[in-house]
Amino acid sequence: MHLELGEISTFIVSLPKVAKEPLHKISAVELLNAMRVQAFRSIREEEVLKVIKSISENDQSVVNLSKIIFPLTYKITAKLLLAVVGDVVKLMGAFNIADMFPSFKLLEVIGGRRQKLEKIQ
């Protein structure tokens, strides 16, 4: 579908496969860069401490680590994705007059969204 929003032509893709491919690339690049890994250290530490605590409270002498590691990895990845995507969605979902009139560069500076997005990145 094609929409004209102010001065911007917008194409809307409704096929899930077409929409998921760019998201996969974005998530791989954004979640795995060195600064992002360091920034989310507290999330990883929190989840690992929970696992260590649950193992130490377990009365059994044998622990199946494969049943622990997979959910741990899943929880950490999910929290990281939610943090990154949540920040971007908040900024991109908000109305910004500069989106309607991109030729007026002053509106972009006044809105401040570009600076906020660069900070997230």
Tab-separated table of N, CA and C in Angstrom:
chain	number	residue	atom	x	y	z
A	1	MET	N	0.854	-1.162	0.000
A	1	MET	CA	0.000	0.000	0.000
A	1	MET	C	0.905	1.231	0.000
A	2	HIS	N	0.504	2.239	-0.702
A	2	HIS	CA	1.265	3.480	-0.800
A	2	HIS	C	0.476	4.625	-0.175
A	3	LEU	N	1.119	5.363	0.717
A	3	LEU	CA	0.491	6.522	1.362
A	3	LEU	C	1.362	7.747	1.157
A	4	GLU	N	0.739	8.893	1.022
A	4	GLU	CA	1.448	10.167	0.995
A	4	GLU	C	1.175	10.863	2.321
A	5	LEU	N	2.197	11.001	3.141
A	5	LEU	CA	2.062	11.668	4.434
A	5	LEU	C	2.877	12.956	4.379
A	6	GLY	N	2.210	14.066	4.112
A	6	GLY	CA	2.942	15.316	3.951
A	6	GLY	C	3.823	15.223	2.718
A	7	GLU	N	5.117	15.385	2.886
A	7	GLU	CA	6.070	15.306	1.783
A	7	GLU	C	6.668	13.917	1.631
A	8	ILE	N	6.256	12.972	2.440
A	8	ILE	CA	6.883	11.655	2.472
A	8	ILE	C	5.991	10.604	1.819
A	9	SER	N	6.594	9.829	0.906
A	9	SER	CA	5.912	8.662	0.350
A	9	SER	C	6.205	7.485	1.275
A	10	THR	N	5.170	6.766	1.651
A	10	THR	CA	5.324	5.651	2.574
A	10	THR	C	4.731	4.398	1.947
A	11	PHE	N	5.485	3.307	1.992
A	11	PHE	CA	4.994	2.021	1.528
A	11	PHE	C	4.792	1.124	2.728
A	12	ILE	N	3.637	0.489	2.804
A	12	ILE	CA	3.319	-0.398	3.917
A	12	ILE	C	3.363	-1.828	3.407
A	13	VAL	N	4.146	-2.652	4.111
A	13	VAL	CA	4.304	-4.058	3.745
A	13	VAL	C	3.475	-4.893	4.696
A	14	SER	N	2.622	-5.751	4.158
A	14	SER	CA	1.763	-6.551	5.021
A	14	SER	C	2.159	-8.023	5.065
A	15	LEU	N	3.164	-8.420	4.293
A	15	LEU	CA	3.609	-9.809	4.328
A	15	LEU	C	4.588	-10.009	5.484
A	16	PRO	N	4.315	-10.946	6.373
A	16	PRO	CA	5.190	-11.155	7.528
A	16	PRO	C	6.628	-11.483	7.142
A	17	LYS	N	6.819	-12.268	6.090
A	17	LYS	CA	8.175	-12.649	5.690
A	17	LYS	C	8.992	-11.426	5.283
A	18	VAL	N	8.374	-10.519	4.545
A	18	VAL	CA	9.062	-9.311	4.095
A	18	VAL	C	9.384	-8.409	5.284
A	19	ALA	N	8.497	-8.345	6.251
A	19	ALA	CA	8.712	-7.482	7.414
A	19	ALA	C	9.739	-8.070	8.372
A	20	LYS	N	9.837	-9.415	8.488
A	20	LYS	CA	10.732	-10.045	9.458
A	20	LYS	C	12.183	-9.990	9.051
A	21	GLU	N	12.476	-10.018	7.750
A	21	GLU	CA	13.867	-10.045	7.303
A	21	GLU	C	14.667	-8.824	7.771
A	22	PRO	N	14.158	-7.589	7.583
A	22	PRO	CA	14.913	-6.439	8.096
A	22	PRO	C	15.021	-6.445	9.617
A	23	LEU	N	13.986	-6.924	10.305
A	23	LEU	CA	14.049	-6.979	11.767
A	23	LEU	C	15.136	-7.922	12.239
A	24	HIS	N	15.308	-9.033	11.539
A	24	HIS	CA	16.348	-9.996	11.897
A	24	HIS	C	17.722	-9.356	11.763
A	25	LYS	N	17.943	-8.644	10.664
A	25	LYS	CA	19.228	-7.984	10.446
A	25	LYS	C	19.471	-6.905	11.498
A	26	ILE	N	18.445	-6.123	11.790
A	26	ILE	CA	18.574	-5.056	12.787
A	26	ILE	C	18.893	-5.643	14.151
A	27	SER	N	18.184	-6.689	14.530
A	27	SER	CA	18.409	-7.258	15.853
A	27	SER	C	19.803	-7.839	15.967
A	28	ALA	N	20.287	-8.488	14.929
A	28	ALA	CA	21.632	-9.062	14.979
A	28	ALA	C	22.695	-7.974	15.111
A	29	VAL	N	22.563	-6.924	14.333
A	29	VAL	CA	23.554	-5.852	14.363
A	29	VAL	C	23.459	-5.051	15.655
A	30	GLU	N	22.253	-4.677	16.053
A	30	GLU	CA	22.071	-3.818	17.208
A	30	GLU	C	22.318	-4.531	18.541
A	31	LEU	N	21.923	-5.777	18.656
A	31	LEU	CA	22.067	-6.466	19.931
A	31	LEU	C	23.465	-7.001	20.170
A	32	LEU	N	24.230	-7.203	19.118
A	32	LEU	CA	25.516	-7.850	19.284
A	32	LEU	C	26.709	-6.911	19.157
A	33	ASN	N	26.492	-5.609	19.069
A	33	ASN	CA	27.657	-4.737	19.032
A	33	ASN	C	28.222	-4.583	20.444
A	34	ALA	N	29.487	-4.228	20.545
A	34	ALA	CA	30.193	-4.229	21.825
A	34	ALA	C	29.570	-3.283	22.854
A	35	MET	N	29.168	-2.109	22.418
A	35	MET	CA	28.582	-1.148	23.362
A	35	MET	C	27.260	-1.665	23.918
A	36	ARG	N	26.451	-2.285	23.075
A	36	ARG	CA	25.156	-2.806	23.509
A	36	ARG	C	25.348	-3.949	24.502
A	37	VAL	N	26.307	-4.812	24.215
A	37	VAL	CA	26.584	-5.933	25.124
A	37	VAL	C	26.982	-5.404	26.503
A	38	GLN	N	27.818	-4.396	26.539
A	38	GLN	CA	28.228	-3.802	27.821
A	38	GLN	C	27.064	-3.092	28.505
A	39	ALA	N	26.230	-2.425	27.723
A	39	ALA	CA	25.125	-1.664	28.305
A	39	ALA	C	24.117	-2.565	29.012
A	40	PHE	N	23.956	-3.781	28.525
A	40	PHE	CA	22.978	-4.689	29.115
A	40	PHE	C	23.604	-5.728	30.039
A	41	ARG	N	24.756	-5.418	30.542
A	41	ARG	CA	25.442	-6.330	31.466
A	41	ARG	C	24.591	-6.617	32.696
A	42	SER	N	23.917	-5.607	33.199
A	42	SER	CA	23.109	-5.784	34.420
A	42	SER	C	21.977	-6.793	34.209
A	43	ILE	N	21.387	-6.812	33.018
A	43	ILE	CA	20.321	-7.776	32.732
A	43	ILE	C	20.877	-9.193	32.775
A	44	ARG	N	22.031	-9.385	32.129
A	44	ARG	CA	22.643	-10.720	32.133
A	44	ARG	C	23.011	-11.154	33.541
A	45	GLU	N	23.619	-10.246	34.294
A	45	GLU	CA	24.020	-10.585	35.661
A	45	GLU	C	22.816	-10.938	36.528
A	46	GLU	N	21.747	-10.184	36.394
A	46	GLU	CA	20.532	-10.441	37.176
A	46	GLU	C	19.977	-11.832	36.899
A	47	GLU	N	19.883	-12.194	35.632
A	47	GLU	CA	19.336	-13.498	35.268
A	47	GLU	C	20.254	-14.641	35.686
A	48	VAL	N	21.558	-14.455	35.542
A	48	VAL	CA	22.509	-15.503	35.959
A	48	VAL	C	22.465	-15.689	37.470
A	49	LEU	N	22.342	-14.606	38.216
A	49	LEU	CA	22.247	-14.723	39.677
A	49	LEU	C	20.990	-15.479	40.097
A	50	LYS	N	19.891	-15.267	39.377
A	50	LYS	CA	18.669	-16.022	39.667
A	50	LYS	C	18.889	-17.514	39.457
A	51	VAL	N	19.590	-17.862	38.381
A	51	VAL	CA	19.862	-19.270	38.099
A	51	VAL	C	20.775	-19.863	39.166
A	52	ILE	N	21.803	-19.142	39.537
A	52	ILE	CA	22.731	-19.624	40.577
A	52	ILE	C	21.984	-19.839	41.886
A	53	LYS	N	21.115	-18.909	42.223
A	53	LYS	CA	20.332	-19.042	43.454
A	53	LYS	C	19.421	-20.263	43.401
A	54	SER	N	18.771	-20.476	42.257
A	54	SER	CA	17.873	-21.638	42.154
A	54	SER	C	18.647	-22.948	42.217
A	55	ILE	N	19.858	-22.979	41.656
A	55	ILE	CA	20.687	-24.187	41.734
A	55	ILE	C	21.143	-24.435	43.163
A	56	SER	N	21.545	-23.373	43.843
A	56	SER	CA	22.024	-23.543	45.219
A	56	SER	C	20.903	-23.963	46.169
A	57	GLU	N	19.681	-23.559	45.876
A	57	GLU	CA	18.546	-23.940	46.722
A	57	GLU	C	18.014	-25.334	46.388
A	58	ASN	N	18.486	-25.890	45.279
A	58	ASN	CA	18.050	-27.213	44.847
A	58	ASN	C	18.710	-28.280	45.728
A	59	ASP	N	17.922	-29.196	46.250
A	59	ASP	CA	18.435	-30.229	47.149
A	59	ASP	C	19.083	-31.390	46.406
A	60	GLN	N	18.880	-31.476	45.120
A	60	GLN	CA	19.433	-32.583	44.353
A	60	GLN	C	20.925	-32.389	44.122
A	61	SER	N	21.655	-33.513	44.068
A	61	SER	CA	23.096	-33.424	43.833
A	61	SER	C	23.417	-33.316	42.341
A	62	VAL	N	22.475	-33.723	41.487
A	62	VAL	CA	22.675	-33.671	40.040
A	62	VAL	C	21.747	-32.598	39.450
A	63	VAL	N	22.328	-31.761	38.597
A	63	VAL	CA	21.557	-30.693	37.971
A	63	VAL	C	21.698	-30.815	36.459
A	64	ASN	N	20.593	-30.802	35.761
A	64	ASN	CA	20.596	-30.853	34.303
A	64	ASN	C	20.759	-29.435	33.775
A	65	LEU	N	21.978	-29.081	33.387
A	65	LEU	CA	22.265	-27.715	32.946
A	65	LEU	C	21.586	-27.365	31.628
A	66	SER	N	21.350	-28.346	30.780
A	66	SER	CA	20.698	-28.033	29.504
A	66	SER	C	19.275	-27.525	29.723
A	67	LYS	N	18.621	-27.986	30.792
A	67	LYS	CA	17.277	-27.497	31.101
A	67	LYS	C	17.303	-26.118	31.760
A	68	ILE	N	18.480	-25.688	32.154
A	68	ILE	CA	18.620	-24.382	32.803
A	68	ILE	C	19.154	-23.336	31.822
A	69	ILE	N	20.122	-23.718	31.008
A	69	ILE	CA	20.796	-22.772	30.123
A	69	ILE	C	19.870	-22.249	29.021
A	70	PHE	N	19.079	-23.128	28.403
A	70	PHE	CA	18.191	-22.669	27.328
A	70	PHE	C	17.211	-21.607	27.816
A	71	PRO	N	16.470	-21.848	28.903
A	71	PRO	CA	15.566	-20.789	29.380
A	71	PRO	C	16.305	-19.512	29.789
A	72	LEU	N	17.508	-19.668	30.331
A	72	LEU	CA	18.303	-18.505	30.710
A	72	LEU	C	18.634	-17.663	29.480
A	73	THR	N	19.112	-18.307	28.435
A	73	THR	CA	19.446	-17.607	27.195
A	73	THR	C	18.214	-16.938	26.598
A	74	TYR	N	17.109	-17.644	26.628
A	74	TYR	CA	15.858	-17.106	26.094
A	74	TYR	C	15.418	-15.864	26.879
A	75	LYS	N	15.476	-15.924	28.197
A	75	LYS	CA	15.059	-14.779	29.020
A	75	LYS	C	15.936	-13.565	28.769
A	76	ILE	N	17.245	-13.787	28.704
A	76	ILE	CA	18.166	-12.671	28.482
A	76	ILE	C	17.920	-12.042	27.112
A	77	THR	N	17.801	-12.863	26.083
A	77	THR	CA	17.562	-12.352	24.735
A	77	THR	C	16.241	-11.599	24.651
A	78	ALA	N	15.211	-12.149	25.267
A	78	ALA	CA	13.904	-11.489	25.243
A	78	ALA	C	13.957	-10.134	25.938
A	79	LYS	N	14.620	-10.071	27.082
A	79	LYS	CA	14.723	-8.790	27.795
A	79	LYS	C	15.509	-7.766	26.991
A	80	LEU	N	16.577	-8.195	26.330
A	80	LEU	CA	17.368	-7.278	25.511
A	80	LEU	C	16.543	-6.756	24.334
A	81	LEU	N	15.845	-7.658	23.664
A	81	LEU	CA	15.009	-7.230	22.543
A	81	LEU	C	13.921	-6.265	22.980
A	82	LEU	N	13.286	-6.570	24.091
A	82	LEU	CA	12.231	-5.681	24.587
A	82	LEU	C	12.776	-4.305	24.935
A	83	ALA	N	13.965	-4.272	25.509
A	83	ALA	CA	14.559	-2.980	25.872
A	83	ALA	C	14.867	-2.148	24.631
A	84	VAL	N	15.510	-2.766	23.649
A	84	VAL	CA	15.889	-2.034	22.435
A	84	VAL	C	14.658	-1.637	21.632
A	85	VAL	N	13.800	-2.591	21.362
A	85	VAL	CA	12.615	-2.322	20.546
A	85	VAL	C	11.684	-1.345	21.254
A	86	GLY	N	11.560	-1.484	22.564
A	86	GLY	CA	10.698	-0.582	23.324
A	86	GLY	C	11.125	0.868	23.203
A	87	ASP	N	12.426	1.113	23.313
A	87	ASP	CA	12.928	2.481	23.184
A	87	ASP	C	12.673	3.038	21.787
A	88	VAL	N	12.940	2.239	20.780
A	88	VAL	CA	12.751	2.699	19.400
A	88	VAL	C	11.276	2.936	19.104
A	89	VAL	N	10.418	2.040	19.553
A	89	VAL	CA	8.984	2.187	19.295
A	89	VAL	C	8.433	3.444	19.961
A	90	LYS	N	8.886	3.727	21.156
A	90	LYS	CA	8.434	4.950	21.831
A	90	LYS	C	8.781	6.191	21.014
A	91	LEU	N	9.999	6.225	20.502
A	91	LEU	CA	10.421	7.391	19.730
A	91	LEU	C	9.758	7.445	18.356
A	92	MET	N	9.699	6.311	17.691
A	92	MET	CA	9.151	6.296	16.334
A	92	MET	C	7.629	6.407	16.323
A	93	GLY	N	6.996	5.961	17.388
A	93	GLY	CA	5.543	6.006	17.444
A	93	GLY	C	4.985	7.373	17.799
A	94	ALA	N	5.810	8.219	18.360
A	94	ALA	CA	5.350	9.549	18.749
A	94	ALA	C	5.226	10.445	17.516
A	95	PHE	N	4.273	11.338	17.555
A	95	PHE	CA	4.088	12.267	16.444
A	95	PHE	C	5.265	13.224	16.377
A	96	ASN	N	5.748	13.445	15.168
A	96	ASN	CA	6.845	14.378	14.961
A	96	ASN	C	6.541	15.169	13.696
A	97	ILE	N	6.395	16.457	13.839
A	97	ILE	CA	6.038	17.312	12.708
A	97	ILE	C	7.100	17.266	11.607
A	98	ALA	N	8.343	16.974	11.978
A	98	ALA	CA	9.419	16.900	10.988
A	98	ALA	C	9.201	15.742	10.017
A	99	ASP	N	8.458	14.723	10.417
A	99	ASP	CA	8.144	13.620	9.511
A	99	ASP	C	7.238	14.070	8.371
A	100	MET	N	6.394	15.008	8.654
A	100	MET	CA	5.455	15.492	7.652
A	100	MET	C	6.112	16.458	6.665
A	101	PHE	N	7.106	17.194	7.131
A	101	PHE	CA	7.757	18.206	6.302
A	101	PHE	C	9.276	18.079	6.432
A	102	PRO	N	9.868	17.035	5.832
A	102	PRO	CA	11.304	16.802	5.988
A	102	PRO	C	12.188	17.867	5.353
A	103	SER	N	11.655	18.669	4.448
A	103	SER	CA	12.473	19.714	3.829
A	103	SER	C	12.762	20.853	4.810
A	104	PHE	N	11.963	20.967	5.864
A	104	PHE	CA	12.219	21.977	6.895
A	104	PHE	C	13.131	21.375	7.960
A	105	LYS	N	14.437	21.515	7.762
A	105	LYS	CA	15.425	20.888	8.647
A	105	LYS	C	15.348	21.424	10.074
A	106	LEU	N	14.884	22.645	10.236
A	106	LEU	CA	14.767	23.235	11.566
A	106	LEU	C	13.788	22.449	12.431
A	107	LEU	N	12.728	21.933	11.832
A	107	LEU	CA	11.751	21.135	12.589
A	107	LEU	C	12.388	19.872	13.160
A	108	GLU	N	13.327	19.300	12.413
A	108	GLU	CA	14.021	18.103	12.872
A	108	GLU	C	14.875	18.409	14.104
A	109	VAL	N	15.525	19.552	14.085
A	109	VAL	CA	16.369	19.951	15.220
A	109	VAL	C	15.511	20.257	16.443
A	110	ILE	N	14.408	20.940	16.228
A	110	ILE	CA	13.521	21.308	17.337
A	110	ILE	C	12.915	20.074	17.979
A	111	GLY	N	12.487	19.109	17.154
A	111	GLY	CA	11.866	17.890	17.674
A	111	GLY	C	12.823	17.055	18.518
A	112	GLY	N	14.092	16.983	18.116
A	112	GLY	CA	15.097	16.270	18.881
A	112	GLY	C	15.062	14.752	18.771
A	113	ARG	N	14.208	14.213	17.906
A	113	ARG	CA	14.098	12.752	17.824
A	113	ARG	C	15.359	12.121	17.247
A	114	ARG	N	15.981	12.769	16.272
A	114	ARG	CA	17.195	12.211	15.669
A	114	ARG	C	18.287	12.022	16.727
A	115	GLN	N	18.457	13.018	17.594
A	115	GLN	CA	19.471	12.916	18.635
A	115	GLN	C	19.151	11.777	19.597
A	116	LYS	N	17.885	11.622	19.927
A	116	LYS	CA	17.473	10.542	20.834
A	116	LYS	C	17.708	9.177	20.198
A	117	LEU	N	17.393	9.044	18.908
A	117	LEU	CA	17.629	7.781	18.206
A	117	LEU	C	19.116	7.459	18.113
A	118	GLU	N	19.927	8.478	17.865
A	118	GLU	CA	21.370	8.252	17.816
A	118	GLU	C	21.913	7.836	19.174
A	119	LYS	N	21.338	8.370	20.236
A	119	LYS	CA	21.752	7.984	21.580
A	119	LYS	C	21.413	6.518	21.861
A	120	ILE	N	20.250	6.074	21.412
A	120	ILE	CA	19.861	4.669	21.587
A	120	ILE	C	20.801	3.769	20.800
A	121	GLN	N	21.166	4.213	19.599
A	121	GLN	CA	22.018	3.392	18.755
A	121	GLN	C	23.397	3.314	19.343
